[in-house]
XYZ file of C-alpha atoms in Angstrom:
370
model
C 14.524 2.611 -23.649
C 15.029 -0.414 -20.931
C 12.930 0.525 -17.719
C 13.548 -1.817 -15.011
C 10.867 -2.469 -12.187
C 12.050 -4.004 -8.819
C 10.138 -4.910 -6.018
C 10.448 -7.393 -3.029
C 7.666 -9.805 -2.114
C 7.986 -8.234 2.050
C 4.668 -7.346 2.294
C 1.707 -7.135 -0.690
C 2.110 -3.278 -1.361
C 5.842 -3.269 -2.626
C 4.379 -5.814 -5.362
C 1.107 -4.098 -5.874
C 3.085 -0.859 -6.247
C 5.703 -2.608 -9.079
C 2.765 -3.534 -10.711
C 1.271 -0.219 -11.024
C 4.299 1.145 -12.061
C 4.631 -1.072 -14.882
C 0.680 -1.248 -15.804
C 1.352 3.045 -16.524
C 4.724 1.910 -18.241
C 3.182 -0.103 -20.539
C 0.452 2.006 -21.569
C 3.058 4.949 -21.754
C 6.045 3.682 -23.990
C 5.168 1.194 -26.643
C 8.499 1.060 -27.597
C 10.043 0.430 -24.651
C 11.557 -3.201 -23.230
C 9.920 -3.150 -19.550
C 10.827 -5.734 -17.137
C 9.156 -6.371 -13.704
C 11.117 -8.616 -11.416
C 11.327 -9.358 -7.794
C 14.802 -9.100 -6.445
C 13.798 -11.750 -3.850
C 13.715 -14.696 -7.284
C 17.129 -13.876 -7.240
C 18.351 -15.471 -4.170
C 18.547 -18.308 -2.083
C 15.062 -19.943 -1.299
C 15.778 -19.841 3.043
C 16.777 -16.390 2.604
C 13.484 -15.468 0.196
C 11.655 -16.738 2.521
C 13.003 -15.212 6.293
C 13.264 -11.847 4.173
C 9.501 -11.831 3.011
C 7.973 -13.872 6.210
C 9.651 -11.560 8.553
C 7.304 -8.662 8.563
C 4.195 -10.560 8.024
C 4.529 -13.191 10.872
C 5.929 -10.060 12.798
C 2.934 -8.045 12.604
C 0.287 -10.602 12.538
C 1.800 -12.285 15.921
C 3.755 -9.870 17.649
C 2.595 -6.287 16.355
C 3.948 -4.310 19.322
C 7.563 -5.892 19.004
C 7.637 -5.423 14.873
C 6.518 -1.674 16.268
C 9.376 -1.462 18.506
C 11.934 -2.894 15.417
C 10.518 -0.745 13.339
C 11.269 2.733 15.137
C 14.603 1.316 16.431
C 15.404 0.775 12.695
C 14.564 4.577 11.820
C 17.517 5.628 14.033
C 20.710 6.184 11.335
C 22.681 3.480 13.640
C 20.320 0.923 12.753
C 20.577 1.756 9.126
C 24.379 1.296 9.350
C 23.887 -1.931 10.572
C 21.594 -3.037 8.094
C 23.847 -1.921 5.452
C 26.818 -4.242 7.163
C 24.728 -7.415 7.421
C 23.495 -6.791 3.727
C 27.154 -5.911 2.540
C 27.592 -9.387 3.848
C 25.189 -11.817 2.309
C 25.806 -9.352 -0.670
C 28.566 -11.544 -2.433
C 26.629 -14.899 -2.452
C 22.839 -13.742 -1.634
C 22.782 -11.332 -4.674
C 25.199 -12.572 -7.482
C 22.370 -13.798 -9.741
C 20.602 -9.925 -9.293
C 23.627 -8.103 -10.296
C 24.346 -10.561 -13.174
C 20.489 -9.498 -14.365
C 21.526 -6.436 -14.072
C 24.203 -6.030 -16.005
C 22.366 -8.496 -18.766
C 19.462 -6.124 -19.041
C 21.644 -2.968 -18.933
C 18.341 -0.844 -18.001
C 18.527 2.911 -18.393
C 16.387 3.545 -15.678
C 15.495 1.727 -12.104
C 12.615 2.008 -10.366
C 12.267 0.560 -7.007
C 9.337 0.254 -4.570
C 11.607 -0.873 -2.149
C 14.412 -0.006 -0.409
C 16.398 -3.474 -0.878
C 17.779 -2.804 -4.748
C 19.317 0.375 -3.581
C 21.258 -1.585 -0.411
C 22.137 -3.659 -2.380
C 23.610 -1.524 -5.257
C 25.180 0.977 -2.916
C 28.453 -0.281 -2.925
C 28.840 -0.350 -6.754
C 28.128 3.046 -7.144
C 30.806 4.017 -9.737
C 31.198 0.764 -11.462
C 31.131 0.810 -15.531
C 28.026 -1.004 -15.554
C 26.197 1.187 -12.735
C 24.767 3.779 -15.945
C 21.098 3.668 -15.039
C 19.220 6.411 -12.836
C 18.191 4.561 -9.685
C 14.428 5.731 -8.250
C 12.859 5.095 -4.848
C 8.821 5.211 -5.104
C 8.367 5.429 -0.998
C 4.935 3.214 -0.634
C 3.938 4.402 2.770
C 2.717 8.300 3.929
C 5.873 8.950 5.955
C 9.547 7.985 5.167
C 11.449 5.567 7.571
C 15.156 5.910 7.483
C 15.671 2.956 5.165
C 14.294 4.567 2.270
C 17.075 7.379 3.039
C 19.848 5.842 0.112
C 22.542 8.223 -0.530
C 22.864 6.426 -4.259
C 19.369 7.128 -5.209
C 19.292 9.648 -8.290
C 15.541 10.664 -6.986
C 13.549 9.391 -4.177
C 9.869 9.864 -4.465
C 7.948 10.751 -1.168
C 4.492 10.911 -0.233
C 3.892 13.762 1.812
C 5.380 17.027 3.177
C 6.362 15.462 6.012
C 7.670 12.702 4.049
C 9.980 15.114 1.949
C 11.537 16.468 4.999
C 11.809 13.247 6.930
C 14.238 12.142 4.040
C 16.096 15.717 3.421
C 16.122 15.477 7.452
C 18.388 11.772 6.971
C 20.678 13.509 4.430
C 19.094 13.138 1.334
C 19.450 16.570 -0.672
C 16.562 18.385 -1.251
C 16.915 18.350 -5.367
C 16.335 14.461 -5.076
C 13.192 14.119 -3.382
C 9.929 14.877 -5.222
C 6.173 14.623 -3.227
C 4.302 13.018 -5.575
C 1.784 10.002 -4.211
C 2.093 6.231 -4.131
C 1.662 4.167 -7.618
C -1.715 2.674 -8.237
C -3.243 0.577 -10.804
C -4.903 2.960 -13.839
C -7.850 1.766 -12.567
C -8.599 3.712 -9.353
C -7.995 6.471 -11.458
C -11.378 6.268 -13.664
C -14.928 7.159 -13.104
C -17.340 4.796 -12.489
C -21.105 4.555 -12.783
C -22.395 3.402 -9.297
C -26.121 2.525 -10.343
C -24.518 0.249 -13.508
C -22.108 -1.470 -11.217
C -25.027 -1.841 -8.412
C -26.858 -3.913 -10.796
C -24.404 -5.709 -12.560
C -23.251 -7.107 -8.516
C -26.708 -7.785 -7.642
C -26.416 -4.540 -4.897
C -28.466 -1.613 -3.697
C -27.428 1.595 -4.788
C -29.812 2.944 -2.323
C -28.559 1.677 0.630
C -25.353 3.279 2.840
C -22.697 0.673 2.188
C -19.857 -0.014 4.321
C -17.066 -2.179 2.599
C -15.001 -4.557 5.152
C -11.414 -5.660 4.272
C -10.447 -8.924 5.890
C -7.229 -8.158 7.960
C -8.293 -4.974 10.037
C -9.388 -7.723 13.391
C -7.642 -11.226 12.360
C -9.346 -14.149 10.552
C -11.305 -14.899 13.563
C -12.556 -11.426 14.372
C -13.977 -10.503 10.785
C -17.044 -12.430 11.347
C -17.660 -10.208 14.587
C -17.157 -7.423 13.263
C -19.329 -8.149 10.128
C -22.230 -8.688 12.507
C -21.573 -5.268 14.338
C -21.881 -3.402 11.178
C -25.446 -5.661 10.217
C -26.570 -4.152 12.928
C -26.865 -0.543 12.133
C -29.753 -1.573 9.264
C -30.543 -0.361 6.729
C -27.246 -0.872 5.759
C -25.098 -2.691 3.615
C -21.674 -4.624 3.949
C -19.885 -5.761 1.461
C -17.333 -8.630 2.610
C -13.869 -9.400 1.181
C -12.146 -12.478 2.734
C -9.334 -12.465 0.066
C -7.966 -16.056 -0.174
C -9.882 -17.501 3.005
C -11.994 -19.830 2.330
C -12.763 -20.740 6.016
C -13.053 -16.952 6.681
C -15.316 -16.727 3.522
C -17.956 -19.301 4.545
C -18.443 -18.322 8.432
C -19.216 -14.384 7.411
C -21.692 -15.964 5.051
C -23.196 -17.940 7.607
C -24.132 -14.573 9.589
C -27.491 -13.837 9.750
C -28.899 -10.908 7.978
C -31.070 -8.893 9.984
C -34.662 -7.309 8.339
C -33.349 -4.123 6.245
C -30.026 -5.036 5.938
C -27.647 -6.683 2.846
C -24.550 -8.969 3.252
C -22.406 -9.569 0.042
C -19.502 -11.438 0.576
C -17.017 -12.419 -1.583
C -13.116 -14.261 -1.148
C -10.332 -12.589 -3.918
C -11.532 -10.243 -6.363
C -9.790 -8.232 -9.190
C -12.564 -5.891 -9.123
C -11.762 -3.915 -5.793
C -12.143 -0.845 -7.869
C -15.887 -0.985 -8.071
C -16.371 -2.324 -4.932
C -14.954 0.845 -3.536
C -16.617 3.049 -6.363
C -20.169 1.550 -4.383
C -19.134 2.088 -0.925
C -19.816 5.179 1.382
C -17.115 4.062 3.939
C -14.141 1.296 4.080
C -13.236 -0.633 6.937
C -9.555 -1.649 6.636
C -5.863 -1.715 7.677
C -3.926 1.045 6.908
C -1.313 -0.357 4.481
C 0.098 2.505 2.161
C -1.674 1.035 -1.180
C -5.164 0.610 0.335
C -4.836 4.330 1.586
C -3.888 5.360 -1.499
C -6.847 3.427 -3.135
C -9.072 4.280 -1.185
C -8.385 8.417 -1.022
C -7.984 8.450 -5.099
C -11.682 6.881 -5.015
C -12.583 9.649 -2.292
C -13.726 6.722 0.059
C -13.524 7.452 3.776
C -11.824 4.916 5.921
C -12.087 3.401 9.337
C -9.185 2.195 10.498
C -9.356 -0.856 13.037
C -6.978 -1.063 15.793
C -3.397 0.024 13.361
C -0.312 -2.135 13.343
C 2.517 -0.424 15.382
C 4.979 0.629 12.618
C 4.054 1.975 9.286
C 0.499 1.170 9.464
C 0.183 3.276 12.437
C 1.825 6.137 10.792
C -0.267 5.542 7.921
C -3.267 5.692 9.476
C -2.558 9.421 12.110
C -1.464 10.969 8.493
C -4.767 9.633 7.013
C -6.696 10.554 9.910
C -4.915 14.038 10.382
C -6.028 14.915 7.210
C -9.623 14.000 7.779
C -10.526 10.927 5.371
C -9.995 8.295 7.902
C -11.237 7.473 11.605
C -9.728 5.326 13.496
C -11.575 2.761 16.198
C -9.157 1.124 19.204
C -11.744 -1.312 20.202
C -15.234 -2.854 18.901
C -17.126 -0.328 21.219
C -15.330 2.683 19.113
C -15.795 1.371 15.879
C -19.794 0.911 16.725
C -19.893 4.809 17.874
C -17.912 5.971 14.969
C -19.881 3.710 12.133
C -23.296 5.571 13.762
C -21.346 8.795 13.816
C -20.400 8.462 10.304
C -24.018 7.216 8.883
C -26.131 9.563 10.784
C -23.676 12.500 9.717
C -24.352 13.663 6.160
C -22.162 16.557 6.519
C -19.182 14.452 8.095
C -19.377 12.156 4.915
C -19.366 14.561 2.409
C -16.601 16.082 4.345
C -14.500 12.767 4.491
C -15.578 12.199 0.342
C -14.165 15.391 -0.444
C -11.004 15.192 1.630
C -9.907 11.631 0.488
C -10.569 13.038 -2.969
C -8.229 15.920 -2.103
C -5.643 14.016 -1.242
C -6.165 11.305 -3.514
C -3.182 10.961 -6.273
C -4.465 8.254 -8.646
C -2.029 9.082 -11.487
C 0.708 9.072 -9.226
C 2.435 6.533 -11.135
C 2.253 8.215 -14.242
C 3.607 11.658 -12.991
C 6.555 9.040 -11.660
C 7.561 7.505 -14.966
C 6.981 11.227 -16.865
C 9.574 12.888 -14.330
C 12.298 9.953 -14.691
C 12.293 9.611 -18.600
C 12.181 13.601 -18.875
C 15.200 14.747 -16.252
C-alpha cells in the first residue's frame, strides 16, 4: 500500500496535522511506503511564500479584515472564484505536484488541507486519478473550502461540522465526524508527580500553562505577570522560538508563593499540559484538540476573527473553554476558575468528553477498510 500525506505550510496546524497522520501511519502499516510532502515544495518560491504568509501576516496585523475574507470566502461564489484563479496558476504553479503524483501512484490521499483537492479537481477522471482522495477538516466547524465535490470522504469535526458540509453539497455518505489528527502522544497517560519532578515543578500548586500568541509578543510578558499575581500559583511559560520574548517573561518578578517556569520551543508540550489545571492560548484547531484529549480547560484570549473565533464559541459552547475579551476578563475568569473546584472538575471532564486523541487512527482505519 502507497499512502500519501499532503499538507500546506498556511498556518502550523495543517503541518502538525500531516504529521500526526503519518506518526499513526507509521506505527499502523509496517509494510506500507508512506510519504509526507507539502504541496507548497512543489511550486514556485514567490508563490510558496504569498500562499503561506497570507494568513499569518493577515491575522497577526489585520485580524478583523482576515475575519471579514474569511466569511466572504464561505459564501459558494467565493469558492467559484477561488477555483478560477487556482485553475489558472494550475498549469505552471502545480506541474511538478502532479508529476509526483503520478510518480508515486499512491492508493490513497490524505489531505489536511483543502489545496490538493483544488488542485486535483479538474482531473477527476484521468487514468492516473486511481487513488481515494480524503479531507481531514483541522478546525471545529467546516468553511466552504473544505466543501470538494472530488473528495471520496471528507472528515469533519463536529455535528455542526457534518451538516455545514452536507449543507454545501457534499453527500451525506462522504462525510464522517470523527476529530482532528494528533500526535500518539496526547493520547497516553501520564504520571503528573514523575513529570513534576523530573521539570523541577510543584505538583502541589494550581498551574496555569501560557501559550505565547494568545496577546502578541509584546503582551505575553503582561499577561504572565497578571497570572503571578493570583499566588499560590504556578505559570508555566512557552515563548516558542522567541528568544526576545523568552528572556523579558524571565525577567518578571516572582512574587512570595508563586512559581514561574519558562521555557522557548519544546517537543514536550504533552507533559506540560499533562501538569497544568488550565491553558491559556489561541484557539487554533490542533491546540483545541490537544488540549480537550488531555482534558485541560482553556482560556481563550481575545480569538482571531475567522476560524479561531469559531473554534473557540464551539469550545466554549461545550464547556471546556472560557473565553476573556480584555485583561480585566481574563483576571475575573482565572479567580473564577481557581477558586471554583466544582467548575474545574467540570471543565476536566468536559474537555475529556470531547477529547478525540486517536482521531487519527480511526482516520487511517476507515480509509484502508472502505
Amino acid at each position: 500500500m502507497r499512502l500519501l500525506i499532503i499538507s500546506a505550510s498556511a498556518g502550523h496546524g495543517h503541518v502538525r496535522a500531516a504529521q500526526a497522520l503519518e506518526a499513526y501511519a507509521c506505527e499502523m502499516y509496517l509494510e506500507a511506503e508512506i510519504r509526507n510532502v507539502d504541496i507548497l515544495d512543489y511550486t514556485a518560491a514567490i508563490y510558496r511564500k504569498a500562499y503561506a504568509a497570507s494568513y499569518l501576516k493577515l491575522a497577526d496585523r489585520a485580524p478583523e479584515l482576515w475575519g471579514y475574507l474569511y466569511n466572504k470566502g464561505d459564501r459558494p461564489s467565493a469558492k467559484k472564484r477561488q477555483a478560477a484563479i487556482i485553475r489558472a496558476f494550475d498549469r505552471i504553479e502545480f506541474a511538478k505536484f502532479r508529476a509526483m503524483l503520478r510518480e508515486f501512484n499512491p492508493d490513497h490521499v490524505i489531505c489536511s488541507h483543502f489545496l490538493p483537492a483544488q488542485i486535483l479537481w479538474p482531473y477527476e477522471g484521468k487514468d492516473w486519478v486511481t487513488f481515494s482522495l480524503n479531507l481531514c477538516v483541522t478546525d471545529y466547524l467546516s468553511h466552504g473550502f473544505w466543501a470538494q465535490p472530488n473528495a471520496t470522504r471528507i472528515f469533519a469535526n463536529s455535528g455542526e461540522g457534518v451538516e455545514e458540509l452536507i449543507d454545501k453539497g457534499i453527500e451525506r455518505e462522504r462525510v464522517r465526524q470523527v476529530g482532528i489528527p494528533i500526535m500518539p502522544d496526547f493520547g497516553r497517560g501520564y504520571d503528573k508527580e514523575a513529570i513534576c519532578a523530573e521539570l523541577n515543578l510543584d505538583p502541589q500548586l494550581p498551574t496555569i500553562m501560557v501559550m505565547s500568541g494568545g496577546w502578541g509578543a509584546a503582551g505575553l510578558p503582561t499577561l504572565v505577570a497578571s497570572l503571578l499575581e493570583f499566588a499560590p500559583v504556578q505559570v508555566i511559560a512557552i515563548a516558542g522560538r522567541n528568544e526576545r520574548m523568552k528572556r523579558d517573561v524571565t525577567k518578571l518578578p516572582v512574587p512570595e508563593g508563586a512559581k514561574l517556569t519558562v521555557y522557548g520551543y519544546v517537543n514536550n508540550i504533552h507533559e506540560l499540559m499533562a501538569v497544568s489545571d488550565l491553558c491559556v492560548t489561541k484557539s487554533g484547531g490542533l491546540t483545541t484538540a490537544e488540549c480537550m484529549a488531555m482534558g485541560l480547560p482553556m482560556l481563550i484570549p481575545n480569538p482571531i476573527p475567522g476560524q479561531e473565533e469559531r473554534n473557540a464559541e464551539y469550545v466554549t459552547e461545550n464547556g471546556c473553554a472560557l473565553i476573556a475579551r480584555s485583561p480585566g476578563s481574563l483576571k475575573y475568569k482565572v479567580k473564577k476558575f481557581l477558586s471554583d473546584p466544582a467548575m474545574r472538575s467540570k471543565m476536566q471532564e468536559s474537555a475529556r468528553n470531547r477529547g478525540r486523541p486517536k482521531a487519527a487512527e480511526t482516520i487511517l482505519r476507515t480509509i484502508v477498510s472502505e
